[in-house]
PDB file of C-alpha atoms in Angstrom:
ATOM      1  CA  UNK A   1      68.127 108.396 101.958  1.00  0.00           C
ATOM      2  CA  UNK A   2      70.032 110.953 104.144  1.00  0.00           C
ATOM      3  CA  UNK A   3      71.119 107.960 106.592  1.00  0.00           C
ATOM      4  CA  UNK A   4      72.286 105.919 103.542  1.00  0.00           C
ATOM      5  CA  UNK A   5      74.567 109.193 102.131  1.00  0.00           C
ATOM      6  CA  UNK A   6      75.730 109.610 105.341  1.00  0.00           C
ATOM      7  CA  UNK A   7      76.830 105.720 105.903  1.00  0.00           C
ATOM      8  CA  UNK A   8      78.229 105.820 102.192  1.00  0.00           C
ATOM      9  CA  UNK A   9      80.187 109.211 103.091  1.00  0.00           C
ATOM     10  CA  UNK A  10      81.472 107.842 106.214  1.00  0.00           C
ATOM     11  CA  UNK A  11      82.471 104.865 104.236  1.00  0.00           C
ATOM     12  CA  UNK A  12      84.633 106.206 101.796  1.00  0.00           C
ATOM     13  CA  UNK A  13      86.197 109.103 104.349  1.00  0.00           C
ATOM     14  CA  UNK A  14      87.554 105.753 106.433  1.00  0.00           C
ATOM     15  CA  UNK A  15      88.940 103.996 103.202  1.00  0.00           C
ATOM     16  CA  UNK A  16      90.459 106.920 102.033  1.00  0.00           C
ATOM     17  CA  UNK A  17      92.534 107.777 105.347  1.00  0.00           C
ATOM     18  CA  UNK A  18      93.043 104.054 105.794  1.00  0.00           C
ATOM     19  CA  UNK A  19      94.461 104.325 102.358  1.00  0.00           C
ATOM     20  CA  UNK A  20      96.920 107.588 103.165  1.00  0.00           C
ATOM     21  CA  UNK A  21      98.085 105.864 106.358  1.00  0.00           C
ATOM     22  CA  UNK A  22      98.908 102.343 104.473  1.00  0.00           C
ATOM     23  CA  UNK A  23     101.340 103.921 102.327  1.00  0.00           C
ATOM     24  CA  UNK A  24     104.884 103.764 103.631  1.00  0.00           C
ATOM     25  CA  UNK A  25     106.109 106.680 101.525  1.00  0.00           C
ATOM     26  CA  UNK A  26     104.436 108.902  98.616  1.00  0.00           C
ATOM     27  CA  UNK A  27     105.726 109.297  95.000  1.00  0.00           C
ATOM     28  CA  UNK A  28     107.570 112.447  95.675  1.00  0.00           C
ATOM     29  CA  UNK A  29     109.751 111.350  98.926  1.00  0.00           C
ATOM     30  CA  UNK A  30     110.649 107.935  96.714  1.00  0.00           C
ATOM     31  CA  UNK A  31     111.869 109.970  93.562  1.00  0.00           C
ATOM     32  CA  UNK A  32     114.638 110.982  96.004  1.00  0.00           C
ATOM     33  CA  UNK A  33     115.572 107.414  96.393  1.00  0.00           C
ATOM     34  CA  UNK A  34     118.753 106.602  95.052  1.00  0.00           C
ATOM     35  CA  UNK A  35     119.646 102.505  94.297  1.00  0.00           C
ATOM     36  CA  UNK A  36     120.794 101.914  97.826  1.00  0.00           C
ATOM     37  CA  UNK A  37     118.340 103.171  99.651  1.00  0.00           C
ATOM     38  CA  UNK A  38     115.656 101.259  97.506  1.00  0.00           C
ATOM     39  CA  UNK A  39     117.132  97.912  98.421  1.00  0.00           C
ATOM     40  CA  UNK A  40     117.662  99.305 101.807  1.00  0.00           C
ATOM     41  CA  UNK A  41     113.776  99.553 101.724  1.00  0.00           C
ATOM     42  CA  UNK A  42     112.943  96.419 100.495  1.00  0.00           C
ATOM     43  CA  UNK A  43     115.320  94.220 102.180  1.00  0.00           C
ATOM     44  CA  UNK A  44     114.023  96.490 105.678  1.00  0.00           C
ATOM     45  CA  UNK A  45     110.533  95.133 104.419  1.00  0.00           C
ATOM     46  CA  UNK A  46     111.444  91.542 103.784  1.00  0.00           C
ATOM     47  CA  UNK A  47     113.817  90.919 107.059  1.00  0.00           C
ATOM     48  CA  UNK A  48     110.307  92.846 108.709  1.00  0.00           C
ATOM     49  CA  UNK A  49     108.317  89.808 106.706  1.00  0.00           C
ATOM     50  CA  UNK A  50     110.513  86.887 107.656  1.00  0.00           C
ATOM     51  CA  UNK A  51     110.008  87.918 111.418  1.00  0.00           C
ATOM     52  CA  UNK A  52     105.798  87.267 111.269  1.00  0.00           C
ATOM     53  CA  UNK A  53     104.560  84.248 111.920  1.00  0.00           C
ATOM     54  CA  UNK A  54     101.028  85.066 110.000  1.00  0.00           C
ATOM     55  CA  UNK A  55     100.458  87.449 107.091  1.00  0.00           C
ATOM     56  CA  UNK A  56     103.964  87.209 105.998  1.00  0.00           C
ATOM     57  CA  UNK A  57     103.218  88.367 102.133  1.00  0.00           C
ATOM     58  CA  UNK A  58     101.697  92.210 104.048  1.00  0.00           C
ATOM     59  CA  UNK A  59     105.636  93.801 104.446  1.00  0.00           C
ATOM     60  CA  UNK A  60     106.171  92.677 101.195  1.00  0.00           C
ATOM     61  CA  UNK A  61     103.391  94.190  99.635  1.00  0.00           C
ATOM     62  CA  UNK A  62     104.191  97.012 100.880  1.00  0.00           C
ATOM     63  CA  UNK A  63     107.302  97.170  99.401  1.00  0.00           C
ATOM     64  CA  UNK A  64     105.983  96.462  96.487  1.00  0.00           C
ATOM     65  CA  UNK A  65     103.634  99.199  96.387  1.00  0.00           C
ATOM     66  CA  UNK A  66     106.308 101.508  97.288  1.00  0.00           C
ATOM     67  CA  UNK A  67     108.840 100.204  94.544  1.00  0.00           C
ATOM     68  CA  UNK A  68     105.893 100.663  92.060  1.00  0.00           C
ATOM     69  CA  UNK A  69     105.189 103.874  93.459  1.00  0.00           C
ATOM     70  CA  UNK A  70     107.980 105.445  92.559  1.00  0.00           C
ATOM     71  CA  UNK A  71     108.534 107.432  89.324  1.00  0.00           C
ATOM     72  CA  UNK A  72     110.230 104.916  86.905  1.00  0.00           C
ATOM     73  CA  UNK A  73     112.006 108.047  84.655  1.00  0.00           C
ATOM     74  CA  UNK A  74     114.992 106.687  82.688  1.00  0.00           C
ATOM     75  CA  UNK A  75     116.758 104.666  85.365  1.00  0.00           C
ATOM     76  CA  UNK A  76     114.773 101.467  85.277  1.00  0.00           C
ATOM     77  CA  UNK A  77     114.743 101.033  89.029  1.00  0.00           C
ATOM     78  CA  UNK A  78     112.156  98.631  89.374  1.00  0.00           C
ATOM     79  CA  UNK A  79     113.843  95.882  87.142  1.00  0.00           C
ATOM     80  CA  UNK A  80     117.044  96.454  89.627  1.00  0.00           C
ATOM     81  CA  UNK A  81     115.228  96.122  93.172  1.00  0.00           C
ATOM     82  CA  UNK A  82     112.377  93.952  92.358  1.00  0.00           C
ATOM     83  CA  UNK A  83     113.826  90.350  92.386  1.00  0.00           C
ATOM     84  CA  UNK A  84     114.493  89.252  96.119  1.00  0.00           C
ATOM     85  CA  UNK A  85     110.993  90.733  96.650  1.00  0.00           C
ATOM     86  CA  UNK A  86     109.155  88.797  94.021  1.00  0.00           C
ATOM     87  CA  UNK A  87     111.229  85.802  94.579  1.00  0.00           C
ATOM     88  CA  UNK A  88     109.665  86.233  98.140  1.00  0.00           C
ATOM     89  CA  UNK A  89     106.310  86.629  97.133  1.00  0.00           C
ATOM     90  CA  UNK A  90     106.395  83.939  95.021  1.00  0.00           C
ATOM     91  CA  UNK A  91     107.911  81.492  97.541  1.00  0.00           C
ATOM     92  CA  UNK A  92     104.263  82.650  99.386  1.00  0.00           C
ATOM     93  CA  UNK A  93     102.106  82.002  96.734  1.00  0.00           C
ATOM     94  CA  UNK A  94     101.218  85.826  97.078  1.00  0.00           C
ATOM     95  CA  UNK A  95     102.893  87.631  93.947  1.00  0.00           C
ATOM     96  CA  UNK A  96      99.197  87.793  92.300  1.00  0.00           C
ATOM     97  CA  UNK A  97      97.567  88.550  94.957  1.00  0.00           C
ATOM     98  CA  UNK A  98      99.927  91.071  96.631  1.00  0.00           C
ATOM     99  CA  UNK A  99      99.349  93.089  92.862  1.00  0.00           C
ATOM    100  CA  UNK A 100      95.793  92.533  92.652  1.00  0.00           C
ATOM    101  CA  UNK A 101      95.436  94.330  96.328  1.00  0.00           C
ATOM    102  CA  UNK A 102      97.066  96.633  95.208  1.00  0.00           C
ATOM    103  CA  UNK A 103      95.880  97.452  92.106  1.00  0.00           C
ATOM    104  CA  UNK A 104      92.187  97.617  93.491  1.00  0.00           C
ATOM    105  CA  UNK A 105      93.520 100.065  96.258  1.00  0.00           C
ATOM    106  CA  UNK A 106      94.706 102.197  93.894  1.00  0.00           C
ATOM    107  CA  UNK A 107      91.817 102.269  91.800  1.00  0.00           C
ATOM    108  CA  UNK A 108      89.378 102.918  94.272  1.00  0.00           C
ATOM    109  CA  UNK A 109      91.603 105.441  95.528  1.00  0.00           C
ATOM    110  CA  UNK A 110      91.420 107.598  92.191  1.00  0.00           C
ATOM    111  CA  UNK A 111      87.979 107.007  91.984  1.00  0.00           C
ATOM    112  CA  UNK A 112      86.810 108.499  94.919  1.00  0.00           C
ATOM    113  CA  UNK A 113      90.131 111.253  95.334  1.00  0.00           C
ATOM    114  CA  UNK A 114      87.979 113.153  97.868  1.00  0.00           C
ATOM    115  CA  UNK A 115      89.430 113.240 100.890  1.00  0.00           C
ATOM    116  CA  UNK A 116      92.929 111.480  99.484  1.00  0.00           C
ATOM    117  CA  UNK A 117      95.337 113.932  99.493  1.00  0.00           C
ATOM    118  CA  UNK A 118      96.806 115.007  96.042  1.00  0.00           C
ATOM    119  CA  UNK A 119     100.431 114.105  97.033  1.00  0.00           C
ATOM    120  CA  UNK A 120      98.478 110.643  97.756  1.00  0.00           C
ATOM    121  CA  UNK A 121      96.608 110.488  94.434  1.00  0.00           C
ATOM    122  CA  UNK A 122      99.540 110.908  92.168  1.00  0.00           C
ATOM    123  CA  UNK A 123     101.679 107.826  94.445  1.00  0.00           C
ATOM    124  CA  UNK A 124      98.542 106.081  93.410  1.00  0.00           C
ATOM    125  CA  UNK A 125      98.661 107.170  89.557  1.00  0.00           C
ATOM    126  CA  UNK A 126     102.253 106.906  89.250  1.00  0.00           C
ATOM    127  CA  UNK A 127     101.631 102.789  90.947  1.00  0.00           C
ATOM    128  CA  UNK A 128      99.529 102.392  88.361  1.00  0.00           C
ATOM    129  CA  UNK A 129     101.556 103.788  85.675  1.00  0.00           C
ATOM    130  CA  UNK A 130     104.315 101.720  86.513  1.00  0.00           C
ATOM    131  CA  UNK A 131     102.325  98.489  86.842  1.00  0.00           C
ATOM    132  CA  UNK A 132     100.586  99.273  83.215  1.00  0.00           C
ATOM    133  CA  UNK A 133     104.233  99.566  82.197  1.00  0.00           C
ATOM    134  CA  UNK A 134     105.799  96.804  83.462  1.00  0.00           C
ATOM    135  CA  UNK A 135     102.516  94.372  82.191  1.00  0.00           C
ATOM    136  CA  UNK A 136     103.276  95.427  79.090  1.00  0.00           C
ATOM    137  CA  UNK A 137     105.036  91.758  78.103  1.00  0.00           C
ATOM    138  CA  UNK A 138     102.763  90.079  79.250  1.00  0.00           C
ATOM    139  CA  UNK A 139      99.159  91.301  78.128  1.00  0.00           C
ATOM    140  CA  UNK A 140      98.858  89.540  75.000  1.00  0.00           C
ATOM    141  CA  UNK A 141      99.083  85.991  77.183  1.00  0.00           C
ATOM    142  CA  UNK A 142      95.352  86.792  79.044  1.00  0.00           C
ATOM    143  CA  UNK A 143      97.031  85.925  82.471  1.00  0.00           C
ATOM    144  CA  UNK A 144      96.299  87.797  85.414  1.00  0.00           C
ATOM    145  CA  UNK A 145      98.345  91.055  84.023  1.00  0.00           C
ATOM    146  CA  UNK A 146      95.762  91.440  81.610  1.00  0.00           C
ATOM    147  CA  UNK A 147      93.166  90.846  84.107  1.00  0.00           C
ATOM    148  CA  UNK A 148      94.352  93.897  86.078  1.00  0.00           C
ATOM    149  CA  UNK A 149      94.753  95.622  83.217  1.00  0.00           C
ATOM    150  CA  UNK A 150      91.290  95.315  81.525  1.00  0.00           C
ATOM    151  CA  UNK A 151      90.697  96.494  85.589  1.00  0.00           C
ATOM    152  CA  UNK A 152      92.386  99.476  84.961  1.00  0.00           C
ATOM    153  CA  UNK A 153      90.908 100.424  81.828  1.00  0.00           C
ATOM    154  CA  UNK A 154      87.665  99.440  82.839  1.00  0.00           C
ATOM    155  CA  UNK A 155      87.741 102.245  85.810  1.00  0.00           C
ATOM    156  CA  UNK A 156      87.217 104.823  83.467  1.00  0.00           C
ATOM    157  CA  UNK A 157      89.939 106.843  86.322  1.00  0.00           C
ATOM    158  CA  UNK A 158      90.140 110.559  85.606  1.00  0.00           C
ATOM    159  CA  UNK A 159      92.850 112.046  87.592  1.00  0.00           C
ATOM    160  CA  UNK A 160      91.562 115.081  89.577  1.00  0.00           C
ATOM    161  CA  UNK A 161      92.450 118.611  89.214  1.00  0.00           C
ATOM    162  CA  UNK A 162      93.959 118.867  92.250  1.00  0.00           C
ATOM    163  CA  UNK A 163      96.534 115.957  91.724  1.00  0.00           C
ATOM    164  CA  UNK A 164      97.391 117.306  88.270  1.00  0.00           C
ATOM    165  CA  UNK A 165      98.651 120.647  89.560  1.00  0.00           C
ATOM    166  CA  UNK A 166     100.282 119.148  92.492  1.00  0.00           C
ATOM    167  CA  UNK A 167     102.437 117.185  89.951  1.00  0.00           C
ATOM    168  CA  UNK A 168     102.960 119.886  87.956  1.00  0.00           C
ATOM    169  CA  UNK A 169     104.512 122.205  90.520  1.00  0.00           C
ATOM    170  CA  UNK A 170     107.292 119.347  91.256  1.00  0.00           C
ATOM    171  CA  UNK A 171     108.130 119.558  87.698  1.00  0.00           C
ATOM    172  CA  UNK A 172     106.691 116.043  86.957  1.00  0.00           C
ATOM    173  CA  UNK A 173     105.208 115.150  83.327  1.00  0.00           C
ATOM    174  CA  UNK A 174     101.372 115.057  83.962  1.00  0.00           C
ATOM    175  CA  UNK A 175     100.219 112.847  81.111  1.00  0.00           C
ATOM    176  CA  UNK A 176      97.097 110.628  80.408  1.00  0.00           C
ATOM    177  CA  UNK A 177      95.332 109.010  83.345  1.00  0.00           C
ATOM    178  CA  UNK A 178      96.404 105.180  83.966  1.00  0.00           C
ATOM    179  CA  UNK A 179      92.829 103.867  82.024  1.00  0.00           C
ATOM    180  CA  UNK A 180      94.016 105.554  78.925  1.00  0.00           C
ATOM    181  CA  UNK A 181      97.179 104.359  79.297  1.00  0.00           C
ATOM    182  CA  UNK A 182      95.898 101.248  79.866  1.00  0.00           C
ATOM    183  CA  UNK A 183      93.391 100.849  77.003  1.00  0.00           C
ATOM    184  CA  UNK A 184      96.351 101.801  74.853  1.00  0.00           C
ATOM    185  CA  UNK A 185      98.681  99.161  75.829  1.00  0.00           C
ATOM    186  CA  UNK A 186      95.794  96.480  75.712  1.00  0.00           C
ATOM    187  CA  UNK A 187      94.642  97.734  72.069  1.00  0.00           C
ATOM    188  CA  UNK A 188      97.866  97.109  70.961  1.00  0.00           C
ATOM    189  CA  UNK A 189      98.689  93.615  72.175  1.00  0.00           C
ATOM    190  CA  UNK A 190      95.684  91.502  71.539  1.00  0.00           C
ATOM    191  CA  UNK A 191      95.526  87.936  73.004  1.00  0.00           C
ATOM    192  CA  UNK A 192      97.539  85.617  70.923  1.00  0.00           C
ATOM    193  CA  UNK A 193      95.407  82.835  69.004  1.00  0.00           C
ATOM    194  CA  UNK A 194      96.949  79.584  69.331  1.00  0.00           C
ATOM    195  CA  UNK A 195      97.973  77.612  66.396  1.00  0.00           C
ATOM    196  CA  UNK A 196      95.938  75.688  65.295  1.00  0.00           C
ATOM    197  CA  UNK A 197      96.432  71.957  65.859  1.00  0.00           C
ATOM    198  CA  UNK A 198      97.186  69.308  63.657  1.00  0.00           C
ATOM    199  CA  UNK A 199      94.025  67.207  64.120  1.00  0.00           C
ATOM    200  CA  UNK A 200      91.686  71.317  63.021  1.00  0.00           C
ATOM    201  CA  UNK A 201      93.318  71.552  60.264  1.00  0.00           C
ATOM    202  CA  UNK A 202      92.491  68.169  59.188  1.00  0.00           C
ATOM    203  CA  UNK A 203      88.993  68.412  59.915  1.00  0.00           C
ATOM    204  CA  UNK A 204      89.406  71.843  57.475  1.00  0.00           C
ATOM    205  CA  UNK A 205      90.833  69.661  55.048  1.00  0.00           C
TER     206      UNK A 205
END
């Protein structure tokens, strides 16, 4: 039993500074980012992207995690840096995928927040926040962005303690973890029947 703790402890210690290092910037450094220096980033990542010969779609998802990673507030800045980068993705086949990476890493992140820095943490809540509010659209339609977001909810995440003050003392809104959020949004657009066809409502007939 001992051994197995010890393997299992080992385990997570690894993911979770794997997880600190893959991050090209946390939540707090990107809230400084003004409009230019976002596309600055992402075009940086893509140019980096169109250089590989394999794994093309991994500078791009890192982009993407960072432009989801970074506090939304009132100026919409995803919607104005996200479309050479999804156009990208898409043109690899990766767009779901590249998300779905994603959203796992920062799920298991918040699920096992020891040894993830708090500064860490929150870039991880905020991704998720952003991600749950940018599905929004599209979770009646039970494509993948439901998916992720039944993912979400699923988790059961409770932000820690530690990551709750830390956003606190930059001044930041500290509001309901990214399941609640996320059973919220999903609650409130249900899958869309379809219509029925001609030939059912004959046979009702």
């Amino acid at each position: 039993m001992k051994t197995t703790n010890f393997i299992l402890a080992t385990f997570v210690t690894a993911f979770c500074l794997h997880a600190q290092a893959a991050l090209i910037a946390n939540y707090a450094t990107l809230a400084t980012k003004d409009l230019d220096q976002m596309n600055e980033l992402v075009n940086e990542k893509i140019q980096e992207s169109e250089q590989m010969h394999d794994e093309k779609y991994i500078p791009l998802k890192e982009a993407l995690q960072a432009v989801f990673s970074r506090p939304d507030g009132t100026d919409d800045m995803i919607d104005k840096v996200i479309g050479p980068l999804r156009t990208k993705l898409d043109e690899l086949e990766q767009w779901e995928n590249a998300f779905t990476i994603l959203v796992d890493e920062a799920v298991d992140a918040l699920k096992n927040p020891k040894g993830v820095k708090p500064v860490v943490q929150n870039t991880y809540a905020v991704f998720l926040e952003n991600y749950i509010a940018e599905s929004k659209p599209y979770a009646k339609s039970g494509g993948f962005e439901r998916k992720l977001l039944e993912k979400i909810r699923d988790a059961k995440i409770e932000v820690s303690k530690e990551a709750k003050n830390e956003r606190s003392l930059r001044g930041m809104k500290v509001g309901d973890s990214p399941s609640v959020l996320a059973k919220r949004v999903l609650e409130q657009n249900p899958i869309e029947k379809a219509a029925p066809s001609k030939a059912d409502s004959k046979k009702k007939k």
